[in-house]
Amino acid sequence: MDVLTSLTLTTLPEIASTEPLVAAAVPSIAGWSGLTVLIIATLAFVAGAAAVLLFVRQSEKDTGDLQKKLLKSDQQLKRYQQEVSEHFITVSHLTTNIAQSYRQIHE
């Protein structure tokens, strides 16, 4: 209970300009100012976001191509299944005709 009573609430100081905030948030690197580093980081973020956007669009295009190929393959499979069914029906009729012809020969 002592830990809870010893905590104090602090408020954020008012910020007069963004320059001290930038300087505090982005330290200088190798003699570059904090603003330069912030600009470079922002540009890198935008370039990364653009690269991701291009990747996503390409992936969607590839997905569309794959869906078209899948649909075409499905149509080919159905056509092949229909041909096989027709073949077995033909074989069945021919087998029946052979059996009838055999019976007629032996009668």
mmCIF file of C-alpha atoms in Angstrom:
data_model
loop_
_atom_site.group_PDB
_atom_site.id
_atom_site.type_symbol
_atom_site.label_atom_id
_atom_site.label_comp_id
_atom_site.label_asym_id
_atom_site.label_seq_id
_atom_site.Cartn_x
_atom_site.Cartn_y
_atom_site.Cartn_z
ATOM 1 C CA MET A 1 0.000 0.000 0.000
ATOM 2 C CA ASP A 2 2.971 2.322 0.620
ATOM 3 C CA VAL A 3 4.047 1.936 -3.004
ATOM 4 C CA LEU A 4 0.711 3.217 -4.263
ATOM 5 C CA THR A 5 0.708 6.263 -2.020
ATOM 6 C CA SER A 6 4.258 7.209 -2.911
ATOM 7 C CA LEU A 7 3.491 7.523 -6.641
ATOM 8 C CA THR A 8 2.950 11.044 -7.853
ATOM 9 C CA LEU A 9 1.357 12.149 -11.053
ATOM 10 C CA THR A 10 3.381 14.368 -13.328
ATOM 11 C CA THR A 11 2.138 16.466 -16.195
ATOM 12 C CA LEU A 12 3.810 16.970 -19.516
ATOM 13 C CA PRO A 13 5.557 20.309 -19.928
ATOM 14 C CA GLU A 14 4.153 22.634 -22.528
ATOM 15 C CA ILE A 15 6.119 22.656 -25.745
ATOM 16 C CA ALA A 16 6.682 26.073 -27.278
ATOM 17 C CA SER A 17 8.154 24.820 -30.545
ATOM 18 C CA THR A 18 8.877 21.513 -32.170
ATOM 19 C CA GLU A 19 12.599 22.165 -32.567
ATOM 20 C CA PRO A 20 13.578 21.149 -29.018
ATOM 21 C CA LEU A 21 11.304 18.122 -29.371
ATOM 22 C CA VAL A 22 13.024 17.056 -32.598
ATOM 23 C CA ALA A 23 16.445 17.625 -31.068
ATOM 24 C CA ALA A 24 15.495 15.554 -28.025
ATOM 25 C CA ALA A 25 13.792 12.770 -29.978
ATOM 26 C CA VAL A 26 16.398 12.413 -32.722
ATOM 27 C CA PRO A 27 19.998 12.681 -31.583
ATOM 28 C CA SER A 28 22.719 14.002 -33.859
ATOM 29 C CA ILE A 29 24.556 11.356 -35.839
ATOM 30 C CA ALA A 30 28.100 12.004 -37.077
ATOM 31 C CA GLY A 31 27.657 15.751 -37.141
ATOM 32 C CA TRP A 32 24.208 15.751 -38.763
ATOM 33 C CA SER A 33 21.497 17.803 -37.131
ATOM 34 C CA GLY A 34 18.494 16.129 -35.593
ATOM 35 C CA LEU A 35 16.216 17.583 -38.277
ATOM 36 C CA THR A 36 18.368 16.079 -41.061
ATOM 37 C CA VAL A 37 18.229 12.673 -39.407
ATOM 38 C CA LEU A 38 14.442 13.006 -39.022
ATOM 39 C CA ILE A 39 14.035 13.903 -42.701
ATOM 40 C CA ILE A 40 16.184 10.953 -43.788
ATOM 41 C CA ALA A 41 14.247 8.595 -41.509
ATOM 42 C CA THR A 42 10.951 9.888 -42.904
ATOM 43 C CA LEU A 43 12.159 9.426 -46.487
ATOM 44 C CA ALA A 44 13.311 5.896 -45.666
ATOM 45 C CA PHE A 45 9.910 5.119 -44.153
ATOM 46 C CA VAL A 46 8.093 6.465 -47.233
ATOM 47 C CA ALA A 47 10.387 4.447 -49.543
ATOM 48 C CA GLY A 48 9.738 1.311 -47.490
ATOM 49 C CA ALA A 49 5.992 1.908 -47.560
ATOM 50 C CA ALA A 50 6.115 2.355 -51.349
ATOM 51 C CA ALA A 51 8.087 -0.878 -51.732
ATOM 52 C CA VAL A 52 5.542 -2.758 -49.626
ATOM 53 C CA LEU A 53 2.688 -1.272 -51.673
ATOM 54 C CA LEU A 54 4.314 -2.414 -54.922
ATOM 55 C CA PHE A 55 4.891 -5.880 -53.457
ATOM 56 C CA VAL A 56 1.256 -6.158 -52.369
ATOM 57 C CA ARG A 57 -0.005 -5.075 -55.796
ATOM 58 C CA GLN A 58 2.263 -7.609 -57.521
ATOM 59 C CA SER A 59 1.060 -10.311 -55.133
ATOM 60 C CA GLU A 60 -2.567 -9.472 -55.944
ATOM 61 C CA LYS A 61 -1.785 -9.699 -59.675
ATOM 62 C CA ASP A 62 -0.082 -13.063 -59.158
ATOM 63 C CA THR A 63 -3.066 -14.250 -57.129
ATOM 64 C CA GLY A 64 -5.400 -13.249 -59.968
ATOM 65 C CA ASP A 65 -3.267 -15.153 -62.468
ATOM 66 C CA LEU A 66 -3.282 -18.223 -60.233
ATOM 67 C CA GLN A 67 -7.057 -18.038 -59.885
ATOM 68 C CA LYS A 68 -7.431 -17.910 -63.683
ATOM 69 C CA LYS A 69 -5.145 -20.936 -64.056
ATOM 70 C CA LEU A 70 -7.104 -22.787 -61.368
ATOM 71 C CA LEU A 71 -10.400 -22.049 -63.117
ATOM 72 C CA LYS A 72 -8.971 -23.228 -66.450
ATOM 73 C CA SER A 73 -7.635 -26.425 -64.841
ATOM 74 C CA ASP A 74 -10.991 -27.051 -63.183
ATOM 75 C CA GLN A 75 -12.761 -26.693 -66.547
ATOM 76 C CA GLN A 76 -10.286 -29.082 -68.179
ATOM 77 C CA LEU A 77 -10.804 -31.610 -65.383
ATOM 78 C CA LYS A 78 -14.588 -31.474 -65.756
ATOM 79 C CA ARG A 79 -14.287 -31.891 -69.525
ATOM 80 C CA TYR A 80 -11.950 -34.882 -69.040
ATOM 81 C CA GLN A 81 -14.322 -36.451 -66.501
ATOM 82 C CA GLN A 82 -17.178 -36.041 -68.982
ATOM 83 C CA GLU A 83 -15.108 -37.706 -71.726
ATOM 84 C CA VAL A 84 -14.250 -40.617 -69.412
ATOM 85 C CA SER A 85 -17.913 -41.061 -68.492
ATOM 86 C CA GLU A 86 -18.903 -41.075 -72.159
ATOM 87 C CA HIS A 87 -16.139 -43.595 -72.898
ATOM 88 C CA PHE A 88 -17.372 -45.988 -70.199
ATOM 89 C CA ILE A 89 -20.930 -45.687 -71.485
ATOM 90 C CA THR A 90 -19.695 -46.530 -74.992
ATOM 91 C CA VAL A 91 -17.672 -49.475 -73.658
ATOM 92 C CA SER A 92 -20.734 -50.700 -71.770
ATOM 93 C CA HIS A 93 -22.882 -50.594 -74.917
ATOM 94 C CA LEU A 94 -20.198 -52.367 -76.956
ATOM 95 C CA THR A 95 -19.804 -55.042 -74.284
ATOM 96 C CA THR A 96 -23.561 -55.576 -74.278
ATOM 97 C CA ASN A 97 -23.544 -55.874 -78.082
ATOM 98 C CA ILE A 98 -20.678 -58.412 -77.955
ATOM 99 C CA ALA A 99 -22.560 -60.481 -75.359
ATOM 100 C CA GLN A 100 -25.712 -60.442 -77.483
ATOM 101 C CA SER A 101 -23.730 -61.378 -80.606
ATOM 102 C CA TYR A 102 -22.040 -64.228 -78.721
ATOM 103 C CA ARG A 103 -25.427 -65.531 -77.565
ATOM 104 C CA GLN A 104 -26.779 -65.362 -81.120
ATOM 105 C CA ILE A 105 -23.771 -67.294 -82.439
ATOM 106 C CA HIS A 106 -24.207 -70.092 -79.887
ATOM 107 C CA GLU A 107 -27.967 -70.433 -80.259
#
